[in-house]
Short mmCIF file of C-alpha atoms and ligand atoms in Angstrom, two decimals:
data_model
loop_
_atom_site.label_atom_id
_atom_site.label_comp_id
_atom_site.label_asym_id
_atom_site.label_seq_id
_atom_site.Cartn_x
_atom_site.Cartn_y
_atom_site.Cartn_z
CA UNK A 1 10.47 16.58 3.16
CA UNK A 2 8.80 14.64 5.90
CA UNK A 3 6.19 12.83 3.78
CA UNK A 4 8.06 12.55 0.48
CA UNK A 5 6.27 10.16 -1.83
CA UNK A 6 3.49 9.28 0.62
CA UNK A 7 0.14 8.64 -1.04
CA UNK A 8 -2.58 10.02 1.19
CA UNK A 9 -6.35 10.20 1.28
CA UNK A 10 -7.92 12.84 3.51
CA UNK A 11 -11.67 12.53 4.10
CA UNK A 12 -13.02 15.81 5.45
CA UNK A 13 -10.51 17.87 3.46
CA UNK A 14 -13.00 20.61 2.63
CA UNK A 15 -12.74 22.55 5.86
CA UNK A 16 -10.93 23.08 9.13
CA UNK A 17 -8.56 20.43 10.42
CA UNK A 18 -8.90 18.13 7.40
CA UNK A 19 -8.19 20.97 5.00
CA UNK A 20 -5.14 22.11 6.95
CA UNK A 21 -3.89 18.53 7.10
CA UNK A 22 -4.25 18.05 3.34
CA UNK A 23 -2.35 21.27 2.72
CA UNK A 24 0.44 20.47 5.22
CA UNK A 25 0.83 16.95 3.85
CA UNK A 26 1.19 18.32 0.32
CA UNK A 27 3.75 20.86 1.52
CA UNK A 28 5.68 17.98 3.06
CA UNK A 29 5.85 16.10 -0.22
CA UNK A 30 2.77 13.87 -0.09
CA UNK A 31 0.28 13.33 -2.88
CA UNK A 32 -3.20 13.99 -1.53
CA UNK A 33 -6.68 12.98 -2.54
CA UNK A 34 -8.91 15.58 -0.88
CA UNK A 35 -12.34 14.10 -0.31
CA UNK A 36 -15.35 15.70 1.33
CA UNK A 37 -19.12 15.61 1.42
CA UNK A 38 -18.97 19.09 -0.05
CA UNK A 39 -17.48 18.79 -3.53
CA UNK A 40 -16.87 22.49 -4.08
CA UNK A 41 -14.93 22.74 -0.83
CA UNK A 42 -12.81 19.72 -1.64
CA UNK A 43 -12.02 21.29 -4.98
CA UNK A 44 -11.05 24.56 -3.31
CA UNK A 45 -8.53 22.71 -1.13
CA UNK A 46 -7.10 21.00 -4.21
CA UNK A 47 -6.77 24.32 -6.01
CA UNK A 48 -4.83 25.75 -3.08
CA UNK A 49 -2.47 22.78 -3.08
CA UNK A 50 -1.96 22.77 -6.82
CA UNK A 51 -1.35 26.53 -6.85
CA UNK A 52 1.54 25.90 -4.45
CA UNK A 53 2.96 23.22 -6.79
CA UNK A 54 1.62 20.35 -4.73
CA UNK A 55 -0.10 17.28 -6.11
CA UNK A 56 -3.74 16.76 -5.26
CA UNK A 57 -7.06 15.52 -6.59
CA UNK A 58 -10.57 16.07 -5.29
CA UNK A 59 -13.29 13.55 -4.56
CA UNK A 60 -16.78 13.40 -3.09
CA UNK A 61 -17.75 11.05 -0.31
CA UNK A 62 -20.27 10.68 2.46
CA UNK A 63 -18.22 8.86 5.07
CA UNK A 64 -21.36 7.47 6.70
CA UNK A 65 -22.13 5.42 3.56
CA UNK A 66 -19.91 2.35 3.24
CA UNK A 67 -20.15 2.02 -0.52
CA UNK A 68 -19.05 5.62 -0.97
CA UNK A 69 -16.03 5.15 1.29
CA UNK A 70 -15.03 2.02 -0.60
CA UNK A 71 -15.44 3.94 -3.86
CA UNK A 72 -13.26 6.88 -2.80
CA UNK A 73 -10.59 4.47 -1.57
CA UNK A 74 -10.67 2.68 -4.92
CA UNK A 75 -10.39 5.98 -6.74
CA UNK A 76 -7.44 7.04 -4.57
CA UNK A 77 -5.69 3.76 -5.34
CA UNK A 78 -6.39 4.28 -9.03
CA UNK A 79 -5.01 7.83 -8.96
CA UNK A 80 -1.92 7.20 -6.82
CA UNK A 81 -1.24 3.49 -7.16
CA UNK A 82 -1.93 2.88 -3.47
CA UNK A 83 -2.73 4.65 -0.21
CA UNK A 84 -0.06 4.93 2.48
CA UNK A 85 -1.99 7.21 4.82
CA UNK A 86 -5.73 7.64 5.42
CA UNK A 87 -6.86 10.61 7.49
CA UNK A 88 -10.53 11.05 8.45
CA UNK A 89 -11.80 14.29 9.96
CA UNK A 90 -15.53 14.75 9.19
CA UNK A 91 -17.60 16.66 11.67
CA UNK A 92 -21.38 16.58 11.81
CA UNK A 93 -22.92 18.61 14.59
CA UNK A 94 -23.33 18.66 18.34
CA UNK A 95 -26.17 18.78 20.78
CA UNK A 96 -26.32 18.84 24.57
CA UNK A 97 -29.78 17.32 24.73
CA UNK A 98 -29.93 13.94 26.37
CA UNK A 99 -33.35 13.37 27.91
CA UNK A 100 -35.11 14.33 24.70
CA UNK A 101 -32.30 13.57 22.27
CA UNK A 102 -33.99 12.62 19.01
CA UNK A 103 -33.03 9.15 17.85
CA UNK A 104 -32.25 10.57 14.43
CA UNK A 105 -29.68 12.89 15.97
CA UNK A 106 -27.95 10.00 17.74
CA UNK A 107 -27.93 8.04 14.49
CA UNK A 108 -26.61 10.98 12.49
CA UNK A 109 -23.68 11.69 14.79
CA UNK A 110 -22.81 8.02 15.07
CA UNK A 111 -23.09 7.71 11.28
CA UNK A 112 -20.54 10.42 10.59
CA UNK A 113 -18.15 9.69 13.46
CA UNK A 114 -18.45 6.08 14.57
CA UNK A 115 -19.60 4.36 11.38
CA UNK A 116 -17.47 6.72 9.32
CA UNK A 117 -14.38 5.64 11.26
CA UNK A 118 -15.32 1.99 10.88
CA UNK A 119 -15.88 2.34 7.12
CA UNK A 120 -12.59 4.20 6.70
CA UNK A 121 -10.70 1.44 8.48
CA UNK A 122 -12.56 -1.26 6.55
CA UNK A 123 -11.72 0.37 3.23
CA UNK A 124 -8.08 1.05 4.08
CA UNK A 125 -7.04 -2.26 5.61
CA UNK A 126 -7.13 -4.47 2.48
CA UNK A 127 -5.24 -1.84 0.47
CA UNK A 128 -2.61 -1.34 3.16
CA UNK A 129 -2.30 -5.03 3.92
CA UNK A 130 -1.53 -5.71 0.26
CA UNK A 131 1.15 -3.01 0.40
CA UNK A 132 2.52 -4.39 3.69
CA UNK A 133 2.12 -1.06 5.38
CA UNK A 134 0.10 2.03 6.02
CA UNK A 135 -1.16 4.44 8.62
CA UNK A 136 -4.79 5.18 9.50
CA UNK A 137 -5.41 8.38 11.44
CA UNK A 138 -8.68 9.66 12.87
CA UNK A 139 -9.57 13.02 14.34
CA UNK A 140 -11.08 12.12 17.69
CA UNK A 141 -11.55 14.62 20.48
CA UNK A 142 -9.82 15.87 23.53
CA UNK A 143 -11.81 18.09 25.81
CA UNK A 144 -15.15 17.06 24.34
CA UNK A 145 -15.06 13.32 24.26
CA UNK A 146 -11.97 11.30 24.96
CA UNK A 147 -12.91 7.79 25.89
CA UNK A 148 -16.50 8.93 25.94
CA UNK A 149 -17.18 9.02 29.60
CA UNK A 150 -14.10 10.60 31.17
CA UNK A 151 -14.96 13.85 29.53
CA UNK A 152 -14.98 17.13 31.33
CA UNK A 153 -17.11 18.90 30.44
CA UNK A 154 -19.16 15.85 29.55
CA UNK A 155 -21.88 17.78 27.79
CA UNK A 156 -22.41 16.28 24.34
CA UNK A 157 -24.02 12.86 24.77
CA UNK A 158 -24.25 11.65 21.18
CA UNK A 159 -21.05 13.34 20.01
CA UNK A 160 -19.13 12.21 23.08
CA UNK A 161 -20.38 8.65 22.76
CA UNK A 162 -19.46 8.58 19.08
CA UNK A 163 -16.00 10.00 19.92
CA UNK A 164 -15.59 7.25 22.48
CA UNK A 165 -16.54 4.75 19.77
CA UNK A 166 -13.89 6.20 17.46
CA UNK A 167 -11.19 5.77 20.06
CA UNK A 168 -12.18 2.19 20.77
CA UNK A 169 -12.19 1.40 17.05
CA UNK A 170 -8.69 2.89 16.84
CA UNK A 171 -7.42 0.73 19.67
CA UNK A 172 -9.03 -2.46 18.45
CA UNK A 173 -7.84 -2.06 14.88
CA UNK A 174 -4.37 -1.01 16.05
CA UNK A 175 -4.15 -4.41 17.70
CA UNK A 176 -5.72 -6.42 14.90
CA UNK A 177 -3.84 -5.00 11.94
CA UNK A 178 -0.41 -4.25 13.40
CA UNK A 179 0.87 -7.54 12.04
CA UNK A 180 -0.02 -6.33 8.56
CA UNK A 181 2.26 -3.34 9.08
CA UNK A 182 -0.67 -0.98 9.66
CA UNK A 183 -0.59 1.59 12.44
CA UNK A 184 -3.85 3.16 13.64
CA UNK A 185 -3.86 6.28 15.80
CA UNK A 186 -5.97 9.29 16.66
CA UNK A 187 -5.38 12.98 17.04
CA UNK A 188 -7.33 14.68 19.82
CA UNK A 189 -7.70 18.34 18.96
CA UNK A 190 -8.37 20.75 21.74
CA UNK A 191 -10.78 23.54 20.93
CA UNK A 192 -9.73 24.62 17.45
CA UNK A 193 -11.03 27.58 15.49
CA UNK A 194 -12.77 26.09 12.46
CA UNK A 195 -16.01 26.72 10.66
CA UNK A 196 -17.36 23.54 12.17
CA UNK A 197 -16.50 24.32 15.78
CA UNK A 198 -17.74 27.90 15.63
CA UNK A 199 -21.01 26.89 13.96
CA UNK A 200 -21.34 24.02 16.43
CA UNK A 201 -21.16 26.39 19.38
CA UNK A 202 -23.73 28.65 17.77
CA UNK A 203 -26.02 25.66 17.29
CA UNK A 204 -26.05 25.04 21.02
CA UNK A 205 -26.49 28.72 21.79
CA UNK A 206 -22.97 29.56 22.93
CA UNK A 207 -21.37 32.63 21.38
CA UNK A 208 -17.66 32.21 20.54
CA UNK A 209 -16.52 35.22 22.57
CA UNK A 210 -18.24 34.00 25.69
CA UNK A 211 -16.91 30.51 25.20
CA UNK A 212 -13.34 31.69 24.80
CA UNK A 213 -13.56 33.95 27.85
CA UNK A 214 -15.17 31.31 30.00
CA UNK A 215 -13.01 28.50 28.71
CA UNK A 216 -9.72 30.38 28.97
CA UNK A 217 -8.65 28.64 32.16
CA UNK A 218 -9.11 25.29 30.49
CA UNK A 219 -7.14 26.31 27.40
CA UNK A 220 -3.66 27.23 28.66
CA UNK A 221 -2.39 28.18 25.20
CA UNK A 222 -5.71 29.48 23.96
CA UNK A 223 -7.70 27.95 21.10
CA UNK A 224 -5.79 26.10 18.43
CA UNK A 225 -5.59 26.79 14.74
CA UNK A 226 -6.33 23.96 12.30
CA UNK A 227 -2.72 24.22 11.08
CA UNK A 228 -1.50 23.36 14.59
CA UNK A 229 -3.64 20.24 14.75
CA UNK A 230 -2.50 19.21 11.26
CA UNK A 231 1.03 18.89 12.71
CA UNK A 232 -0.20 16.10 14.96
CA UNK A 233 -1.33 14.17 11.90
CA UNK A 234 2.04 14.85 10.27
CA UNK A 235 3.84 13.42 13.32
CA UNK A 236 1.83 10.20 13.38
CA UNK A 237 1.82 9.75 9.59
CA UNK A 238 5.58 10.12 9.36
CA UNK A 239 8.56 8.02 10.40
CA UNK A 240 8.79 10.19 13.52
CA UNK A 241 5.82 8.17 14.74
CA UNK A 242 6.96 4.79 13.41
CA UNK A 243 6.53 2.99 16.76
CA UNK A 244 3.37 4.82 17.87
CA UNK A 245 0.27 2.65 17.53
CA UNK A 246 -3.19 2.61 19.10
CA UNK A 247 -2.50 5.97 20.71
CA UNK A 248 -4.52 9.17 20.56
CA UNK A 249 -2.34 12.27 20.62
CA UNK A 250 -3.71 15.43 22.21
CA UNK A 251 -2.88 18.57 20.24
CA UNK A 252 -4.44 21.10 22.52
CA UNK A 253 -1.79 23.28 24.12
CA UNK A 254 -2.26 21.48 27.42
CA UNK A 255 -6.07 21.64 27.73
CA UNK A 256 -6.10 17.94 28.40
CA UNK A 257 -3.46 18.23 31.12
CA UNK A 258 -5.29 21.19 32.63
CA UNK A 259 -8.38 19.10 33.29
CA UNK A 260 -7.00 18.10 36.63
CA UNK A 261 -6.98 14.63 37.91
CA UNK A 262 -7.08 12.71 34.65
CA UNK A 263 -4.48 10.51 33.00
CA UNK A 264 -1.68 12.01 35.01
CA UNK A 265 0.92 9.42 34.13
CA UNK B 1 15.74 7.59 8.57
CA UNK B 2 16.67 10.73 6.71
CA UNK B 3 16.77 13.94 8.64
CA UNK B 4 14.61 16.95 7.94
CA UNK B 5 16.56 19.52 9.96
CA UNK B 6 13.67 19.71 12.41
CA UNK B 7 15.98 21.03 15.14
CA UNK B 8 18.16 23.34 13.11
CA UNK B 9 19.83 25.98 15.31
CA UNK B 10 18.38 24.45 18.46
CA UNK B 11 20.69 24.28 21.47
CA UNK B 12 19.95 21.17 23.42
CA UNK B 13 20.90 19.69 26.76
CA UNK B 14 20.49 15.92 26.96
CA UNK B 15 20.63 14.29 30.38
CA UNK B 16 21.97 10.90 29.51
CA UNK B 17 21.28 7.70 31.39
CA UNK B 18 22.99 4.43 30.70
CA UNK B 19 20.22 2.56 28.88
CA UNK B 20 21.01 3.72 25.34
CA UNK B 21 18.11 6.16 24.98
CA UNK B 22 20.08 9.30 25.78
CA UNK B 23 22.80 8.30 23.35
CA UNK B 24 20.22 7.83 20.59
CA UNK B 25 18.57 11.16 21.43
CA UNK B 26 21.94 12.89 21.21
CA UNK B 27 22.72 11.31 17.84
CA UNK B 28 19.27 11.94 16.32
CA UNK B 29 19.04 15.50 17.58
CA UNK B 30 22.44 16.25 16.04
CA UNK B 31 21.26 14.66 12.79
CA UNK B 32 18.26 17.00 12.90
CA UNK B 33 20.57 19.99 13.10
CA UNK B 34 20.78 20.65 16.84
CA UNK B 35 23.85 21.53 18.86
CA UNK B 36 23.80 19.05 21.71
CA UNK B 37 25.54 18.89 25.05
CA UNK B 38 25.08 15.48 26.56
CA UNK B 39 25.75 15.11 30.29
CA UNK B 40 25.90 12.09 32.56
CA UNK B 41 24.35 13.46 35.72
CA UNK B 42 25.87 12.19 38.91
CA UNK B 43 23.19 11.64 41.53
CA UNK B 44 20.77 14.52 41.32
CA UNK B 45 23.20 17.24 40.32
CA UNK B 46 21.06 18.64 37.52
CA UNK B 47 22.35 22.15 38.21
CA UNK B 48 25.83 21.12 37.14
CA UNK B 49 24.41 19.74 33.89
CA UNK B 50 22.61 23.00 33.12
CA UNK B 51 25.75 24.96 34.00
CA UNK B 52 27.83 22.83 31.67
CA UNK B 53 25.33 23.30 28.83
CA UNK B 54 25.20 27.05 29.43
CA UNK B 55 28.96 27.34 29.33
CA UNK B 56 29.23 25.28 26.14
CA UNK B 57 26.12 26.49 24.27
CA UNK B 58 25.20 29.84 25.74
CA UNK B 59 21.42 29.73 25.70
CA UNK B 60 19.52 26.46 26.03
CA UNK B 61 16.37 25.90 23.93
CA UNK B 62 15.58 22.29 24.71
CA UNK B 63 16.27 19.89 27.55
CA UNK B 64 15.67 16.16 27.25
CA UNK B 65 15.70 14.15 30.45
CA UNK B 66 16.65 10.70 29.19
CA UNK B 67 17.73 9.39 32.58
CA UNK B 68 16.00 6.21 33.67
CA UNK B 69 17.37 4.23 36.56
CA UNK B 70 15.92 0.78 36.07
CA UNK B 71 15.34 -1.66 38.91
CA UNK B 72 13.28 -4.80 38.41
CA UNK B 73 12.58 -5.99 41.94
CA UNK B 74 9.89 -8.26 43.36
CA UNK B 75 7.90 -6.76 46.27
CA UNK B 76 9.51 -9.03 48.84
CA UNK B 77 12.91 -7.56 47.90
CA UNK B 78 11.91 -3.89 48.07
CA UNK B 79 13.93 -1.79 50.51
CA UNK B 80 13.68 1.80 51.58
CA UNK B 81 17.19 2.43 50.30
CA UNK B 82 16.34 1.24 46.79
CA UNK B 83 13.11 3.23 46.83
CA UNK B 84 14.93 6.41 47.85
CA UNK B 85 17.54 5.90 45.17
CA UNK B 86 14.91 5.33 42.46
CA UNK B 87 12.96 8.36 43.59
CA UNK B 88 16.06 10.48 43.46
CA UNK B 89 17.22 9.39 40.03
CA UNK B 90 13.81 9.23 38.38
CA UNK B 91 11.48 11.55 40.30
CA UNK B 92 13.75 14.14 41.88
CA UNK B 93 15.85 14.57 38.73
CA UNK B 94 12.63 15.19 36.76
CA UNK B 95 11.50 17.72 39.33
CA UNK B 96 14.80 19.58 39.17
CA UNK B 97 14.91 19.45 35.37
CA UNK B 98 11.43 20.96 35.18
CA UNK B 99 12.15 23.68 37.68
CA UNK B 100 15.48 24.63 36.11
CA UNK B 101 13.98 24.53 32.61
CA UNK B 102 11.31 27.04 33.62
CA UNK B 103 14.03 29.32 34.94
CA UNK B 104 16.71 28.86 32.37
CA UNK B 105 15.37 27.85 28.94
CA UNK B 106 15.19 30.47 26.25
CA UNK B 107 11.70 30.97 24.76
CA UNK B 108 10.35 29.15 22.81
CA UNK B 109 11.72 26.38 24.99
CA UNK B 110 10.85 22.72 25.24
CA UNK B 111 11.21 20.08 27.94
CA UNK B 112 11.01 16.40 27.02
CA UNK B 113 10.87 13.75 29.72
CA UNK B 114 11.50 10.10 28.89
CA UNK B 115 9.30 7.74 30.84
CA UNK B 116 8.20 4.13 30.52
CA UNK B 117 4.98 2.19 30.04
CA UNK B 118 5.71 0.79 33.51
CA UNK B 119 4.60 4.19 34.83
CA UNK B 120 1.14 3.45 33.42
CA UNK B 121 0.86 -0.33 33.66
CA UNK B 122 2.54 -2.71 36.06
CA UNK B 123 3.85 -6.14 36.93
CA UNK B 124 5.07 -7.20 40.37
CA UNK B 125 8.71 -6.76 39.40
CA UNK B 126 8.29 -3.40 37.68
CA UNK B 127 6.02 -1.79 40.28
CA UNK B 128 8.72 -0.02 42.25
CA UNK B 129 10.47 1.29 39.16
CA UNK B 130 7.12 2.25 37.63
CA UNK B 131 6.09 4.13 40.75
CA UNK B 132 9.27 6.19 40.61
CA UNK B 133 8.78 6.87 36.90
CA UNK B 134 5.11 7.75 37.38
CA UNK B 135 6.30 10.98 38.98
CA UNK B 136 7.32 12.21 35.54
CA UNK B 137 3.74 12.46 34.26
CA UNK B 138 2.34 14.98 36.76
CA UNK B 139 5.66 16.81 37.05
CA UNK B 140 5.98 17.25 33.29
CA UNK B 141 2.34 18.28 32.95
CA UNK B 142 2.75 20.81 35.77
CA UNK B 143 5.78 22.25 33.97
CA UNK B 144 3.75 22.29 30.74
CA UNK B 145 1.00 24.34 32.35
CA UNK B 146 3.32 26.57 34.31
CA UNK B 147 5.56 27.17 31.30
CA UNK B 148 2.92 28.61 28.98
CA UNK B 149 3.45 32.21 30.04
CA UNK B 150 7.20 31.84 29.57
CA UNK B 151 6.85 30.15 26.17
CA UNK B 152 7.98 26.75 27.38
CA UNK B 153 6.27 23.50 26.40
CA UNK B 154 6.78 20.15 28.11
CA UNK B 155 5.86 16.63 27.05
CA UNK B 156 6.69 13.08 28.06
CA UNK B 157 7.71 10.27 25.76
CA UNK B 158 6.51 7.00 27.28
CA UNK B 159 8.55 4.14 25.89
CA UNK B 160 7.55 0.52 25.58
CA UNK B 161 9.74 -2.49 24.81
CA UNK B 162 12.87 -0.93 23.33
CA UNK B 163 15.81 -2.92 22.01
CA UNK B 164 19.08 -1.76 23.51
CA UNK B 165 21.61 -4.00 25.27
CA UNK B 166 20.84 -2.37 28.63
CA UNK B 167 17.07 -2.68 28.20
CA UNK B 168 17.41 -6.31 27.13
CA UNK B 169 19.27 -6.86 30.39
CA UNK B 170 16.45 -5.19 32.35
CA UNK B 171 13.91 -7.64 30.89
CA UNK B 172 16.15 -10.58 31.81
CA UNK B 173 16.51 -9.22 35.35
CA UNK B 174 12.75 -8.81 35.59
CA UNK B 175 12.39 -12.46 34.61
CA UNK B 176 14.82 -13.48 37.32
CA UNK B 177 13.12 -11.26 39.88
CA UNK B 178 9.86 -13.01 38.96
CA UNK B 179 11.51 -16.28 39.94
CA UNK B 180 12.14 -17.48 36.39
CA UNK B 181 14.94 -19.93 35.75
CA UNK B 182 16.79 -17.22 33.89
CA UNK B 183 16.86 -17.49 30.14
CA UNK B 184 18.88 -15.39 27.79
CA UNK B 185 16.08 -14.64 25.39
CA UNK B 186 13.24 -13.48 27.60
CA UNK B 187 13.31 -10.19 25.69
CA UNK B 188 12.57 -11.98 22.41
CA UNK B 189 9.87 -14.04 24.11
CA UNK B 190 8.19 -10.80 25.17
CA UNK B 191 7.95 -9.47 21.61
CA UNK B 192 4.74 -11.36 20.69
CA UNK B 193 2.98 -9.33 23.38
CA UNK B 194 3.63 -6.20 21.33
CA UNK B 195 0.92 -5.76 18.68
CA UNK B 196 3.52 -4.61 16.12
CA UNK B 197 5.42 -7.88 16.78
CA UNK B 198 8.74 -6.17 17.20
CA UNK B 199 10.57 -4.16 19.80
CA UNK B 200 11.11 -0.50 19.12
CA UNK B 201 14.53 0.99 18.57
CA UNK B 202 16.16 3.72 20.61
CA UNK B 203 16.14 5.79 17.41
CA UNK B 204 12.35 5.56 17.25
CA UNK B 205 12.11 6.93 20.79
CA UNK B 206 14.58 9.66 19.85
CA UNK B 207 12.64 10.49 16.69
CA UNK B 208 9.41 10.96 18.60
CA UNK B 209 11.28 13.21 21.03
CA UNK B 210 12.75 15.16 18.11
CA UNK B 211 9.34 15.91 16.64
CA UNK B 212 7.97 16.96 20.03
CA UNK B 213 10.92 19.30 20.58
CA UNK B 214 10.54 20.89 17.14
CA UNK B 215 8.43 23.85 16.12
CA UNK B 216 6.03 21.47 14.37
CA UNK B 217 4.75 20.47 17.81
CA UNK B 218 4.05 24.08 18.83
CA UNK B 219 0.57 23.18 20.14
CA UNK B 220 1.47 19.81 21.68
CA UNK B 221 1.87 20.47 25.39
CA UNK B 222 1.45 18.34 28.48
CA UNK B 223 1.07 15.16 26.44
CA UNK B 224 2.33 11.73 27.43
CA UNK B 225 3.14 10.30 24.02
CA UNK B 226 3.17 6.53 24.15
CA UNK B 227 5.83 5.02 21.87
CA UNK B 228 5.24 1.31 22.36
CA UNK B 229 3.96 -0.30 19.16
CA UNK B 230 0.50 -0.61 20.71
CA UNK B 231 1.60 -2.49 23.89
CA UNK B 232 -0.47 -0.30 26.23
CA UNK B 233 -3.62 0.59 24.29
CA UNK B 234 -4.05 -1.83 21.41
N1 NAD C 301 -12.56 22.14 15.88
C1 NAD C 301 -12.56 21.67 17.11
O1 NAD C 301 -12.57 22.42 18.10
C2 NAD C 301 -12.47 20.19 17.35
C3 NAD C 301 -12.21 19.73 18.66
C4 NAD C 301 -12.14 18.37 18.90
C5 NAD C 301 -12.32 17.51 17.84
N2 NAD C 301 -12.58 17.96 16.59
C6 NAD C 301 -12.79 16.98 15.52
O2 NAD C 301 -11.95 17.26 14.42
C7 NAD C 301 -12.61 16.88 13.21
C8 NAD C 301 -12.62 18.05 12.23
O3 NAD C 301 -13.34 19.12 12.79
P1 NAD C 301 -13.36 20.57 12.15
O4 NAD C 301 -13.52 21.51 13.27
O5 NAD C 301 -12.22 20.72 11.23
O6 NAD C 301 -14.75 20.51 11.33
P2 NAD C 301 -15.26 21.34 10.04
O7 NAD C 301 -16.74 21.30 10.13
O8 NAD C 301 -14.60 22.66 9.93
O9 NAD C 301 -14.79 20.41 8.83
C9 NAD C 301 -15.35 19.14 8.66
C10 NAD C 301 -15.41 18.75 7.19
O10 NAD C 301 -15.99 17.46 7.10
C11 NAD C 301 -16.92 17.44 6.03
N3 NAD C 301 -17.95 16.43 6.28
C12 NAD C 301 -19.03 16.54 7.11
N4 NAD C 301 -19.77 15.42 7.04
C13 NAD C 301 -19.15 14.59 6.18
C14 NAD C 301 -19.45 13.30 5.69
N5 NAD C 301 -20.54 12.63 6.10
N6 NAD C 301 -18.59 12.74 4.81
C15 NAD C 301 -17.50 13.39 4.40
N7 NAD C 301 -17.17 14.63 4.81
C16 NAD C 301 -18.00 15.23 5.69
C17 NAD C 301 -17.49 18.84 6.01
O11 NAD C 301 -18.06 19.13 4.73
C18 NAD C 301 -16.28 19.69 6.33
O12 NAD C 301 -15.58 20.05 5.16
C19 NAD C 301 -13.97 16.36 13.63
O13 NAD C 301 -13.91 14.96 13.80
C20 NAD C 301 -14.20 17.00 14.96
O14 NAD C 301 -15.08 16.28 15.76
C21 NAD C 301 -12.64 19.29 16.32
#
């Protein structure tokens, strides 16, 4: 199997893309610590994996709190003897408001996405450096926030800015820690049907049906399933991606390519 | 690396260049369970390559365009003849591969183009080559978008510093074109510029291509996947 023997920690494993990634990794032979803010949901993912004869444990973490991220990393090391792959996929919420964007909203989104990514990297690096290897993977964004500003539609100021921060953290740490044998990459999901994305649309007053109809032209293969996006994490976590570093992989059926005029090379 | 039969039962046409990448793709794809017909295309005769694959395999599921015609050349040495030749072997071949793939691949089909970081970054000596390779991005993305209704995906693998004898020679030529005294280890001297502090192998390029051509990558379409150890972005 593609990830035989890999010790992995997935933060955000309670729902959507993180959950599908934890399940796929276990199917491909990895041991998985499934961590989430929502303990019951993390446990449900673990139960699914164990019922299919996989190996998994659950854990609770708020990725925006450094001490908690350090603690879940320590627990994963204790359970598995090390961590070869860290995947982070938490999602907070989205808002289109800019002129009257509450400061607390900005801080919240940056806490979950930007600080969460930083804390994940900070917790993983010493463990992976000591092992002389590891892979850190972050769910970033494709149509909603790649490199922050080049987004079309550029409609989510705090979310988009925090997504841009994630991608810059990926690139910087990919450069700094490559000599320790650590690769750092992102996966940019296109619009993917998850509890988080559907609720997020509702929060900003967009019904799913309308969004899918209106957005169809920008989604050549339609919306993704979390299982599809999980395959991108599998690619980058595995030896198939052994020379890929500092790169964010779109898994979006071509949505990214369909946004004409950008990154054509 | 052990194989996982990612390409079991896949019938694959590999357009082979002479830089070692096509040979590695052929070997790795076979190791992953594919039946592979590898063809050295003369000029731009991509039709003949497809015909040969059809006669040997029947249906074709996957085509990998691993042809790169390399030409390190300083701007003062550029000529229209060299430019036309590079455009034919890099750009026009990619155009024909995409067009024929849309017509002739069996669904679910996959196109994989092999490009270079010089299509996305440049140096004086690699500008002409890079310009000819840059055609692969938009062409492959256009095929990716056009292919959706026919069940055909298309992606580009963008390779960085890769260690094959031919690609070592390209780096040495680039050094000479830049007016360097000519050293026989310019390739090794370039390695510290790669964040991972090593060159990649042709197998690593082939492995990325294998994943992209497999069913695992069913939702990866129109991507330019950079396989360069962090050279471009880190
Ligand atoms: N679904 C999409 O369309 C889409 C598109 C682009 C990018 N993304 C990105 O992919 C990632 C996953 O999104 P999803 O759609 O699967 O979301 P989701 O809401 O379905 O799942 C996110 C999970 O993260 C957990 N979580 C939230 N806050 C947390 C915190 N502070 N600490 C730890 N865990 C926390 C949640 O409990 C939930 O289980 C996010 O980074 C999101 O921005 C998603």
